[in-house]
Amino acid sequence: MSYVDEVLAQVKTKNGNEPEFIQAVTEVLESLRVVIEANEEQYRRDALLERLTTPERCILFRVPWVDDKGQVQVNNGYRVQFNSAIGPYKGGLRFHPSVNLGILKFLGFEQVFKNSLTGLPIGGGKGGSDFDPKGKSDREVMAFCQSFMTELCKYIGADTDVPAGDIGVGGREIGYLFGQYKRIRDLYEGVLTGKGLSYGGSLARTQATGYGLLYLTDEMLRCNGKTLEGKTVVVSGAGNVATYAIEKAWQLGAKPVTCSDSNGWIYDPDGIDVATLIDVKQVRRARLTEYAKARPNAQYHEGKGVWTVKCDVALPCATQNELNLEDAKALVANGCFAVAEGANMPTTLDATKYLQESGVLFCPGKAANAGGVATSALEMTQNSERLSWTFEEVDSKLKTIMVNIFHNLDDAAKKYGMEGNYVAGANIAGFLKVADAMSAQGIV
Ligand code: NDP
Ligand code: 2IT
């Protein structure tokens, strides 16, 4: 059996109850075959793939907090410190009822390759809780965040592990988490990114994932003789990534016509109005039905459905496995020619294969959404030098990073005989740097 098949089989046996983790590892290892085979003896002897697919450390803890009725609630807290070969662990915190160890292992594993692709010195990690911030008062969210950080602060630090936001963790949560870290550890340091501008945050970090997604998509289209100008774009999600993807799509001359949340979706024939979306989701923390009330031409539909809308470009920006084979078929039938993932692993393996075989340009999340973590690394740099850069400076660095990421994965795909396969290109380019650092550092 080949070394890749051996390790894949082991990963499936050892992590049988973690389907998302197995899915992420399968995608990566399958596309690394040609690289591994070229160096199989050394990699096997050093158990490189076993080490690459096993987190360095997983921390699980109890998070007790008191709700507004005086009732004690208990949630699970996690931090998966996956790989520190190229820098301190870096990756977001997710607060969502679906969070479990398997989900965070998949996200941490993806983060290792994503962070490598940015070209910046950051290792991979992810954390979070099954806590659901929806419907909670600000005081309840603060109580939860303080209890969560009381435990997490023992394991993180500006040079050790630097969390940030993800689903359910935005500016409000990062503020409460930072305050508690500072109080307990008595350290004013860049231990979190995505901070507010008044206490060490970076300009453009809020917009970075969505903007970066569009910078990369623009470059991918240009390199394939197309542009975003005048194109119809469908977007899923209505959170941080989706909102700023929609804003940048407009700025680059495209027309974004959809967004969605966990209850339903919007089709706005006039194009999604960013100010209304921000007011509904960020200011009022309301449902998308409120968007439809504010925009008379917009249609609200319950459930899932953005992928049935005719479009040129599709940008899944909500959550994992939200675009399946049936959705991929609908996109292709409607003439969609490019898909770039704003979310982490939003496309199922069979849907990805179908899109690629149908000639759709497909860029995986670990490259396409790397602008968020790249700008987090720029926030870490600003914190270290105790300076703040202008919006334009950060945004222009972000753009350069996204364009470079695209060319690195495009070149890697070409070099290994898989031209146009950006999934393989991203996995190979991300892997090579991590593998080199791991090999240089001995068996650790
Ligand atoms: P937010 O919490 O800001 O927004 C998430 C959006 O997705 C919301 O509209 C939410 O709906 C919807 N959503 C979440 N879970 C589900 C679900 N199970 N089914 C349907 N809709 C769902 O998160 P982000 O925008 O930050 O994250 C979105 C994706 O992007 C995630 O995959 C995340 O890992 C990834 N990502 C985020 C980065 C960042 O910097 N924030 C960086 C790179 C990737 P509702 O409003 O109802 O909750
Ligand atoms: O998935 C991701 O890359 C993020 N949620 C952002 C991580 C970060 O550290 O900024």
Short mmCIF file of C-alpha atoms and ligand atoms in Angstrom, two decimals:
data_model
loop_
_atom_site.label_atom_id
_atom_site.label_comp_id
_atom_site.label_asym_id
_atom_site.label_seq_id
_atom_site.Cartn_x
_atom_site.Cartn_y
_atom_site.Cartn_z
CA MET A 1 0.00 0.00 0.00
CA SER A 2 1.29 3.50 -0.73
CA TYR A 3 2.28 5.65 2.24
CA VAL A 4 -0.62 8.07 1.54
CA ASP A 5 -3.16 5.21 1.54
CA GLU A 6 -1.68 3.75 4.71
CA VAL A 7 -1.97 7.05 6.59
CA LEU A 8 -5.45 7.76 5.20
CA ALA A 9 -6.63 4.38 6.44
CA GLN A 10 -5.12 5.05 9.88
CA VAL A 11 -6.69 8.50 10.09
CA LYS A 12 -10.10 7.02 9.26
CA THR A 13 -9.74 4.32 11.94
CA LYS A 14 -8.43 6.64 14.62
CA ASN A 15 -10.93 9.44 14.00
CA GLY A 16 -13.97 7.45 12.91
CA ASN A 17 -16.47 9.72 14.65
CA GLU A 18 -15.05 12.92 13.12
CA PRO A 19 -16.35 13.01 9.52
CA GLU A 20 -15.34 16.63 8.80
CA PHE A 21 -11.77 15.97 9.94
CA ILE A 22 -11.57 12.86 7.75
CA GLN A 23 -12.97 14.86 4.82
CA ALA A 24 -10.34 17.60 5.21
CA VAL A 25 -7.46 15.13 5.57
CA THR A 26 -8.68 13.07 2.60
CA GLU A 27 -8.75 16.12 0.33
CA VAL A 28 -5.25 17.19 1.34
CA LEU A 29 -3.52 13.80 1.28
CA GLU A 30 -5.13 12.80 -2.03
CA SER A 31 -3.69 15.87 -3.70
CA LEU A 32 -0.26 15.42 -2.11
CA ARG A 33 0.24 11.95 -3.63
CA VAL A 34 2.66 13.07 -6.31
CA VAL A 35 4.77 15.06 -3.85
CA ILE A 36 4.83 12.30 -1.24
CA GLU A 37 5.64 9.60 -3.79
CA ALA A 38 8.70 11.56 -4.91
CA ASN A 39 10.10 11.38 -1.38
CA GLU A 40 8.20 8.45 0.08
CA GLU A 41 11.04 6.68 1.87
CA GLN A 42 12.10 9.66 3.95
CA TYR A 43 8.57 10.80 4.74
CA ARG A 44 7.56 7.29 5.84
CA ARG A 45 10.66 6.83 8.02
CA ASP A 46 10.01 10.19 9.69
CA ALA A 47 6.25 9.49 10.02
CA LEU A 48 5.75 12.93 8.54
CA LEU A 49 2.12 12.38 7.52
CA GLU A 50 1.18 10.79 10.85
CA ARG A 51 2.61 13.84 12.63
CA LEU A 52 1.00 16.24 10.17
CA THR A 53 -2.45 14.72 10.78
CA THR A 54 -2.16 14.57 14.59
CA PRO A 55 -2.63 17.81 16.56
CA GLU A 56 0.33 18.77 18.75
CA ARG A 57 -2.13 19.37 21.59
CA CYS A 58 -5.92 19.48 22.19
CA ILE A 59 -7.19 21.30 25.24
CA LEU A 60 -10.73 20.62 26.51
CA PHE A 61 -12.25 22.48 29.41
CA ARG A 62 -15.47 23.20 31.27
CA VAL A 63 -17.02 26.66 30.86
CA PRO A 64 -19.56 27.41 33.61
CA TRP A 65 -21.43 30.73 33.52
CA VAL A 66 -24.57 32.26 35.01
CA ASP A 67 -27.47 33.26 32.74
CA ASP A 68 -29.80 36.23 33.26
CA LYS A 69 -32.24 34.10 35.28
CA GLY A 70 -29.52 33.12 37.75
CA GLN A 71 -29.27 29.61 36.30
CA VAL A 72 -25.79 28.12 35.90
CA GLN A 73 -25.04 26.94 32.36
CA VAL A 74 -22.16 24.69 31.35
CA ASN A 75 -20.51 24.59 27.91
CA ASN A 76 -17.49 22.80 26.46
CA GLY A 77 -14.41 24.89 25.65
CA TYR A 78 -11.68 23.77 23.25
CA ARG A 79 -8.38 24.84 21.76
CA VAL A 80 -6.71 22.63 19.16
CA GLN A 81 -3.03 23.54 18.78
CA PHE A 82 -2.41 21.72 15.54
CA ASN A 83 1.01 22.60 14.19
CA SER A 84 3.64 25.12 15.27
CA ALA A 85 6.37 24.27 12.73
CA ILE A 86 6.36 27.69 11.06
CA GLY A 87 5.15 29.95 13.87
CA PRO A 88 2.93 30.34 16.95
CA TYR A 89 -0.47 28.65 16.68
CA LYS A 90 -2.89 31.01 14.93
CA GLY A 91 -6.55 30.58 14.11
CA GLY A 92 -10.02 31.61 15.14
CA LEU A 93 -12.48 30.75 17.88
CA ARG A 94 -15.92 29.51 16.85
CA PHE A 95 -18.97 29.78 19.13
CA HIS A 96 -21.78 27.69 17.63
CA PRO A 97 -23.92 24.81 18.97
CA SER A 98 -22.46 22.48 16.30
CA VAL A 99 -18.89 22.86 17.64
CA ASN A 100 -17.17 19.65 18.75
CA LEU A 101 -13.60 18.37 18.74
CA GLY A 102 -13.89 16.90 15.22
CA ILE A 103 -15.06 20.21 13.71
CA LEU A 104 -12.21 22.07 15.40
CA LYS A 105 -9.66 19.47 14.28
CA PHE A 106 -10.81 19.91 10.66
CA LEU A 107 -10.59 23.68 10.99
CA GLY A 108 -7.19 23.51 12.71
CA PHE A 109 -5.84 21.16 10.05
CA GLU A 110 -7.01 23.47 7.23
CA GLN A 111 -5.51 26.42 9.08
CA VAL A 112 -2.02 24.88 9.02
CA PHE A 113 -1.92 24.93 5.19
CA LYS A 114 -3.76 28.25 4.90
CA ASN A 115 -1.35 29.98 7.23
CA SER A 116 1.59 28.54 5.34
CA LEU A 117 0.15 29.87 2.06
CA THR A 118 0.08 33.43 3.43
CA GLY A 119 3.90 33.38 3.46
CA LEU A 120 3.82 34.73 7.03
CA PRO A 121 5.28 33.01 10.15
CA ILE A 122 2.12 31.53 11.69
CA GLY A 123 1.33 27.95 12.72
CA GLY A 124 -2.18 26.49 12.76
CA GLY A 125 -4.78 26.23 15.51
CA LYS A 126 -8.50 26.59 16.14
CA GLY A 127 -10.78 26.68 19.16
CA GLY A 128 -14.19 27.55 20.40
CA SER A 129 -17.24 26.30 22.19
CA ASP A 130 -20.70 24.84 21.69
CA PHE A 131 -22.01 28.06 23.28
CA ASP A 132 -24.66 29.77 21.11
CA PRO A 133 -24.42 33.58 21.30
CA LYS A 134 -27.78 33.91 19.47
CA GLY A 135 -30.52 35.29 21.65
CA LYS A 136 -28.17 35.94 24.58
CA SER A 137 -27.92 39.33 26.28
CA ASP A 138 -24.63 41.25 26.19
CA ARG A 139 -24.17 40.41 29.87
CA GLU A 140 -24.60 36.70 29.21
CA VAL A 141 -22.11 36.83 26.33
CA MET A 142 -19.65 38.67 28.59
CA ALA A 143 -20.11 36.16 31.41
CA PHE A 144 -19.48 33.31 29.01
CA CYS A 145 -16.41 34.97 27.43
CA GLN A 146 -14.89 35.73 30.83
CA SER A 147 -15.31 32.16 32.01
CA PHE A 148 -13.97 30.79 28.71
CA MET A 149 -10.87 33.01 28.89
CA THR A 150 -10.27 32.26 32.58
CA GLU A 151 -9.31 28.76 31.46
CA LEU A 152 -7.96 29.46 27.95
CA CYS A 153 -5.49 32.13 29.19
CA LYS A 154 -3.28 29.40 30.64
CA TYR A 155 -2.46 28.10 27.18
CA ILE A 156 -2.17 31.16 24.92
CA GLY A 157 0.11 34.20 24.57
CA ALA A 158 1.42 36.65 21.96
CA ASP A 159 4.31 34.29 21.11
CA THR A 160 2.54 30.99 21.84
CA ASP A 161 -0.97 30.91 20.43
CA VAL A 162 -2.99 33.86 19.12
CA PRO A 163 -6.75 33.24 18.63
CA ALA A 164 -9.13 35.46 16.64
CA GLY A 165 -12.78 35.39 15.55
CA ASP A 166 -14.75 32.90 13.46
CA ILE A 167 -18.47 32.00 13.36
CA GLY A 168 -20.20 33.61 16.35
CA VAL A 169 -17.08 35.47 17.49
CA GLY A 170 -16.83 39.08 16.32
CA GLY A 171 -15.70 42.39 17.75
CA ARG A 172 -17.91 42.19 20.84
CA GLU A 173 -16.64 38.76 21.90
CA ILE A 174 -12.98 39.58 21.16
CA GLY A 175 -13.30 42.68 23.39
CA TYR A 176 -14.63 40.68 26.37
CA LEU A 177 -12.01 37.95 25.83
CA PHE A 178 -9.17 40.47 25.64
CA GLY A 179 -10.31 42.30 28.78
CA GLN A 180 -10.35 39.09 30.80
CA TYR A 181 -6.96 37.92 29.49
CA LYS A 182 -5.38 41.27 30.44
CA ARG A 183 -6.97 41.21 33.87
CA ILE A 184 -5.82 37.71 34.76
CA ARG A 185 -2.39 37.63 33.10
CA ASP A 186 -1.63 41.33 33.65
CA LEU A 187 -0.16 41.48 30.16
CA TYR A 188 -1.09 44.07 27.54
CA GLU A 189 -0.03 42.08 24.51
CA GLY A 190 -1.29 41.03 21.10
CA VAL A 191 -2.77 37.77 22.35
CA LEU A 192 -5.85 38.05 20.15
CA THR A 193 -6.43 39.56 16.72
CA GLY A 194 -9.55 41.19 15.37
CA LYS A 195 -9.33 43.61 18.30
CA GLY A 196 -11.11 46.98 18.35
CA LEU A 197 -9.20 49.91 16.89
CA SER A 198 -8.97 51.65 20.29
CA TYR A 199 -7.03 48.77 21.88
CA GLY A 200 -4.57 47.43 19.32
CA GLY A 201 -6.72 46.22 16.43
CA SER A 202 -5.69 46.67 12.82
CA LEU A 203 -7.53 48.75 10.28
CA ALA A 204 -8.96 46.53 7.51
CA ARG A 205 -8.96 43.34 9.64
CA THR A 206 -12.78 43.44 9.80
CA GLN A 207 -13.02 43.59 6.01
CA ALA A 208 -9.98 41.41 5.27
CA THR A 209 -11.47 37.96 4.66
CA GLY A 210 -14.18 39.18 2.31
CA TYR A 211 -11.96 41.70 0.54
CA GLY A 212 -9.16 39.13 0.21
CA LEU A 213 -11.60 36.61 -1.27
CA LEU A 214 -12.47 39.08 -4.01
CA TYR A 215 -8.85 40.10 -4.66
CA LEU A 216 -7.96 36.46 -5.21
CA THR A 217 -11.08 35.76 -7.29
CA ASP A 218 -10.29 38.79 -9.46
CA GLU A 219 -6.74 37.54 -10.06
CA MET A 220 -7.95 33.99 -10.80
CA LEU A 221 -10.42 35.33 -13.38
CA ARG A 222 -7.85 37.64 -15.00
CA CYS A 223 -5.36 34.79 -15.34
CA ASN A 224 -8.10 32.87 -17.15
CA GLY A 225 -9.01 35.69 -19.53
CA LYS A 226 -12.08 36.91 -17.59
CA THR A 227 -12.97 39.76 -15.22
CA LEU A 228 -15.50 40.49 -12.50
CA GLU A 229 -16.78 43.55 -14.35
CA GLY A 230 -20.53 43.23 -14.98
CA LYS A 231 -20.74 39.70 -13.56
CA THR A 232 -23.54 38.39 -11.35
CA VAL A 233 -22.28 36.96 -8.07
CA VAL A 234 -24.16 34.75 -5.61
CA VAL A 235 -23.00 34.79 -2.02
CA SER A 236 -24.13 32.64 0.93
CA GLY A 237 -23.90 33.78 4.55
CA ALA A 238 -24.63 37.19 6.01
CA GLY A 239 -21.83 37.45 8.54
CA ASN A 240 -18.36 38.94 8.56
CA VAL A 241 -17.02 37.17 5.46
CA ALA A 242 -20.16 37.45 3.33
CA THR A 243 -20.77 41.14 4.11
CA TYR A 244 -17.33 42.35 3.05
CA ALA A 245 -17.20 39.97 0.10
CA ILE A 246 -20.41 41.63 -1.11
CA GLU A 247 -18.95 45.12 -0.53
CA LYS A 248 -15.75 44.37 -2.48
CA ALA A 249 -17.69 42.59 -5.27
CA TRP A 250 -19.55 45.88 -5.88
CA GLN A 251 -16.26 47.82 -5.80
CA LEU A 252 -14.78 45.54 -8.46
CA GLY A 253 -17.73 46.10 -10.79
CA ALA A 254 -19.74 42.95 -10.12
CA LYS A 255 -23.33 42.64 -8.88
CA PRO A 256 -23.86 40.48 -5.77
CA VAL A 257 -27.53 39.43 -5.69
CA THR A 258 -27.91 37.01 -2.75
CA CYS A 259 -27.03 36.42 0.90
CA SER A 260 -28.31 33.92 3.47
CA ASP A 261 -28.42 33.07 7.15
CA SER A 262 -29.24 29.89 9.05
CA ASN A 263 -33.01 30.49 8.57
CA GLY A 264 -33.34 31.60 4.94
CA TRP A 265 -31.98 33.58 2.02
CA ILE A 266 -32.42 36.81 0.09
CA TYR A 267 -32.54 37.41 -3.66
CA ASP A 268 -32.27 41.12 -4.35
CA PRO A 269 -32.57 41.85 -8.09
CA ASP A 270 -31.12 45.34 -7.51
CA GLY A 271 -28.08 43.81 -5.82
CA ILE A 272 -27.52 43.37 -2.07
CA ASP A 273 -27.44 46.71 -0.25
CA VAL A 274 -24.45 46.59 2.10
CA ALA A 275 -25.68 49.32 4.48
CA THR A 276 -29.01 47.51 4.98
CA LEU A 277 -27.24 44.18 5.50
CA ILE A 278 -24.91 45.69 8.12
CA ASP A 279 -27.81 47.37 9.90
CA VAL A 280 -29.85 44.13 10.03
CA LYS A 281 -27.08 41.66 10.93
CA GLN A 282 -24.45 43.68 12.81
CA VAL A 283 -26.39 46.51 14.47
CA ARG A 284 -29.77 44.85 15.14
CA ARG A 285 -28.51 41.22 15.19
CA ALA A 286 -31.81 40.37 13.44
CA ARG A 287 -32.98 37.85 10.82
CA LEU A 288 -32.85 38.43 7.06
CA THR A 289 -36.63 38.85 7.00
CA GLU A 290 -35.80 42.37 8.22
CA TYR A 291 -33.65 42.96 5.13
CA ALA A 292 -36.63 42.08 2.92
CA LYS A 293 -38.83 44.53 4.84
CA ALA A 294 -36.32 47.34 4.18
CA ARG A 295 -35.89 46.55 0.44
CA PRO A 296 -39.27 46.14 -1.30
CA ASN A 297 -37.86 44.47 -4.45
CA ALA A 298 -35.97 41.83 -2.47
CA GLN A 299 -37.41 38.34 -2.06
CA TYR A 300 -36.97 36.33 1.16
CA HIS A 301 -37.12 32.52 1.01
CA GLU A 302 -37.08 30.13 3.95
CA GLY A 303 -34.41 27.42 4.01
CA LYS A 304 -31.52 26.97 1.63
CA GLY A 305 -31.42 28.04 -2.03
CA VAL A 306 -28.83 30.61 -3.16
CA TRP A 307 -27.11 28.09 -5.48
CA THR A 308 -30.26 27.86 -7.63
CA VAL A 309 -29.93 31.52 -8.67
CA LYS A 310 -28.41 32.12 -12.11
CA CYS A 311 -24.92 33.55 -11.73
CA ASP A 312 -21.42 33.81 -13.17
CA VAL A 313 -19.50 33.48 -9.90
CA ALA A 314 -20.46 31.72 -6.64
CA LEU A 315 -18.91 32.55 -3.27
CA PRO A 316 -19.93 30.24 -0.38
CA CYS A 317 -19.27 32.28 2.78
CA ALA A 318 -21.38 30.62 5.53
CA THR A 319 -20.19 27.23 6.80
CA GLN A 320 -18.80 23.77 6.01
CA ASN A 321 -20.55 21.47 3.52
CA GLU A 322 -23.14 24.06 2.49
CA LEU A 323 -22.61 23.41 -1.25
CA ASN A 324 -23.29 19.80 -2.20
CA LEU A 325 -23.36 17.86 -5.47
CA GLU A 326 -26.93 18.85 -6.27
CA ASP A 327 -26.03 22.52 -5.72
CA ALA A 328 -22.94 22.16 -7.91
CA LYS A 329 -25.08 20.73 -10.71
CA ALA A 330 -27.50 23.66 -10.44
CA LEU A 331 -24.62 26.15 -10.62
CA VAL A 332 -23.11 24.52 -13.70
CA ALA A 333 -26.51 24.21 -15.42
CA ASN A 334 -27.01 27.95 -14.87
CA GLY A 335 -23.65 28.89 -16.43
CA CYS A 336 -21.58 29.60 -13.32
CA PHE A 337 -17.90 29.56 -14.31
CA ALA A 338 -16.07 30.27 -11.03
CA VAL A 339 -16.43 29.23 -7.38
CA ALA A 340 -14.19 30.61 -4.64
CA GLU A 341 -14.65 29.52 -1.03
CA GLY A 342 -14.97 32.28 1.56
CA ALA A 343 -15.97 29.76 4.23
CA ASN A 344 -13.83 26.82 5.39
CA MET A 345 -14.61 23.65 3.39
CA PRO A 346 -18.09 24.80 2.27
CA THR A 347 -18.03 22.49 -0.76
CA THR A 348 -18.38 18.73 -0.34
CA LEU A 349 -15.73 16.49 -1.95
CA ASP A 350 -18.08 15.20 -4.67
CA ALA A 351 -19.30 18.72 -5.47
CA THR A 352 -15.71 19.96 -5.78
CA LYS A 353 -14.90 17.12 -8.16
CA TYR A 354 -18.00 17.83 -10.25
CA LEU A 355 -17.21 21.55 -10.50
CA GLN A 356 -13.61 20.89 -11.51
CA GLU A 357 -14.61 18.27 -14.09
CA SER A 358 -17.18 20.69 -15.50
CA GLY A 359 -14.43 23.24 -16.15
CA VAL A 360 -15.46 25.63 -13.36
CA LEU A 361 -12.55 27.62 -11.90
CA PHE A 362 -12.48 26.44 -8.29
CA CYS A 363 -10.39 28.01 -5.54
CA PRO A 364 -10.43 26.27 -2.12
CA GLY A 365 -10.98 28.15 1.13
CA LYS A 366 -7.50 27.60 2.50
CA ALA A 367 -6.28 29.94 -0.26
CA ALA A 368 -9.34 32.06 -1.05
CA ASN A 369 -10.19 33.03 2.55
CA ALA A 370 -6.59 33.40 3.77
CA GLY A 371 -6.87 37.20 3.75
CA GLY A 372 -8.41 37.18 7.23
CA VAL A 373 -5.60 35.34 8.95
CA ALA A 374 -2.98 37.13 6.84
CA THR A 375 -4.28 40.46 8.11
CA SER A 376 -4.33 39.01 11.62
CA ALA A 377 -0.61 38.37 11.17
CA LEU A 378 -0.25 42.01 10.07
CA GLU A 379 -2.09 42.98 13.27
CA MET A 380 0.46 40.92 15.27
CA THR A 381 3.29 42.76 13.50
CA GLN A 382 1.77 46.17 14.32
CA ASN A 383 1.29 45.11 17.96
CA SER A 384 4.93 43.98 18.19
CA GLU A 385 6.26 47.25 16.84
CA ARG A 386 3.62 49.24 18.80
CA LEU A 387 2.55 51.11 15.68
CA SER A 388 -0.64 51.27 13.60
CA TRP A 389 -0.65 51.31 9.84
CA THR A 390 -3.20 53.16 7.71
CA PHE A 391 -6.16 51.39 6.11
CA GLU A 392 -4.57 51.85 2.68
CA GLU A 393 -1.27 50.33 3.83
CA VAL A 394 -2.90 47.22 5.29
CA ASP A 395 -5.32 46.85 2.37
CA SER A 396 -2.52 47.10 -0.18
CA LYS A 397 -0.45 44.47 1.68
CA LEU A 398 -3.56 42.25 1.79
CA LYS A 399 -4.03 42.59 -1.94
CA THR A 400 -0.40 41.73 -2.65
CA ILE A 401 -0.64 38.67 -0.37
CA MET A 402 -3.80 37.38 -2.11
CA VAL A 403 -2.33 37.86 -5.59
CA ASN A 404 0.84 36.05 -4.49
CA ILE A 405 -1.16 33.19 -2.99
CA PHE A 406 -2.96 32.69 -6.28
CA HIS A 407 0.29 32.64 -8.27
CA ASN A 408 1.96 30.27 -5.80
CA LEU A 409 -0.83 27.73 -6.05
CA ASP A 410 -1.15 28.18 -9.81
CA ASP A 411 2.61 27.59 -10.19
CA ALA A 412 2.57 24.57 -7.87
CA ALA A 413 -0.31 23.00 -9.83
CA LYS A 414 1.59 23.54 -13.10
CA LYS A 415 4.88 22.26 -11.68
CA TYR A 416 3.30 18.98 -10.58
CA GLY A 417 1.41 18.45 -13.85
CA MET A 418 -2.07 19.46 -12.62
CA GLU A 419 -2.54 22.83 -14.32
CA GLY A 420 -5.77 24.54 -13.30
CA ASN A 421 -6.29 22.24 -10.30
CA TYR A 422 -6.13 24.93 -7.62
CA VAL A 423 -7.09 22.48 -4.86
CA ALA A 424 -3.96 20.44 -5.54
CA GLY A 425 -1.88 23.60 -6.04
CA ALA A 426 -2.96 25.07 -2.68
CA ASN A 427 -2.40 21.83 -0.78
CA ILE A 428 1.02 21.26 -2.33
CA ALA A 429 2.25 24.85 -1.91
CA GLY A 430 0.99 24.96 1.70
CA PHE A 431 2.45 21.55 2.52
CA LEU A 432 5.97 22.07 1.18
CA LYS A 433 6.87 24.88 3.59
CA VAL A 434 5.41 23.07 6.62
CA ALA A 435 7.09 19.77 5.68
CA ASP A 436 10.44 21.51 5.22
CA ALA A 437 10.18 23.20 8.64
CA MET A 438 9.07 19.96 10.33
CA SER A 439 11.92 18.00 8.77
CA ALA A 440 14.47 20.64 9.81
CA GLN A 441 13.24 20.64 13.42
CA GLY A 442 13.70 16.90 13.99
CA ILE A 443 11.24 14.45 15.48
CA VAL A 444 9.02 16.65 17.63
P1 NDP B 1 -20.27 34.91 11.14
O1 NDP B 1 -20.69 34.32 12.41
O2 NDP B 1 -19.98 36.37 11.07
O3 NDP B 1 -21.33 34.60 10.00
C1 NDP B 1 -21.69 33.29 9.68
C2 NDP B 1 -22.86 33.32 8.70
O4 NDP B 1 -23.11 32.01 8.25
C3 NDP B 1 -24.13 33.83 9.34
O5 NDP B 1 -24.90 34.48 8.38
C4 NDP B 1 -24.79 32.53 9.80
O6 NDP B 1 -26.20 32.63 9.92
C5 NDP B 1 -24.41 31.60 8.69
N1 NDP B 1 -24.29 30.23 9.21
C6 NDP B 1 -23.50 29.80 10.22
N2 NDP B 1 -23.69 28.49 10.45
C7 NDP B 1 -24.61 28.10 9.56
C8 NDP B 1 -25.22 26.87 9.30
N3 NDP B 1 -24.90 25.76 10.00
N4 NDP B 1 -26.13 26.83 8.30
C9 NDP B 1 -26.44 27.95 7.59
N5 NDP B 1 -25.90 29.15 7.81
C10 NDP B 1 -25.00 29.22 8.77
O7 NDP B 1 -18.99 34.06 10.67
P2 NDP B 1 -17.90 34.43 9.58
O8 NDP B 1 -18.48 35.23 8.48
O9 NDP B 1 -16.72 34.93 10.30
O10 NDP B 1 -17.53 32.96 9.04
C11 NDP B 1 -18.15 32.38 7.90
C12 NDP B 1 -17.24 31.29 7.36
O11 NDP B 1 -15.99 31.86 6.97
C13 NDP B 1 -16.89 30.16 8.32
O12 NDP B 1 -16.71 28.97 7.60
C14 NDP B 1 -15.54 30.60 8.88
O13 NDP B 1 -14.79 29.51 9.36
C15 NDP B 1 -14.92 31.19 7.62
N6 NDP B 1 -13.81 32.13 7.79
C16 NDP B 1 -13.92 33.23 8.60
C17 NDP B 1 -12.88 34.11 8.71
C18 NDP B 1 -12.97 35.36 9.50
O14 NDP B 1 -12.00 36.13 9.49
N7 NDP B 1 -14.06 35.65 10.17
C19 NDP B 1 -11.61 33.88 8.01
C20 NDP B 1 -11.62 32.73 7.14
C21 NDP B 1 -12.69 31.90 7.07
P3 NDP B 1 -26.87 33.34 11.19
O15 NDP B 1 -26.78 34.82 10.94
O16 NDP B 1 -28.25 32.81 11.21
O17 NDP B 1 -26.06 32.92 12.38
O1 2IT B 2 -10.60 30.55 9.45
C1 2IT B 2 -9.87 31.54 9.61
O2 2IT B 2 -8.84 31.71 8.93
C2 2IT B 2 -10.25 32.53 10.63
N1 2IT B 2 -11.30 32.37 11.24
C3 2IT B 2 -9.36 33.68 10.92
C4 2IT B 2 -8.24 33.27 11.83
C5 2IT B 2 -7.36 34.37 12.33
O3 2IT B 2 -6.50 34.05 13.16
O4 2IT B 2 -7.49 35.53 11.92
#
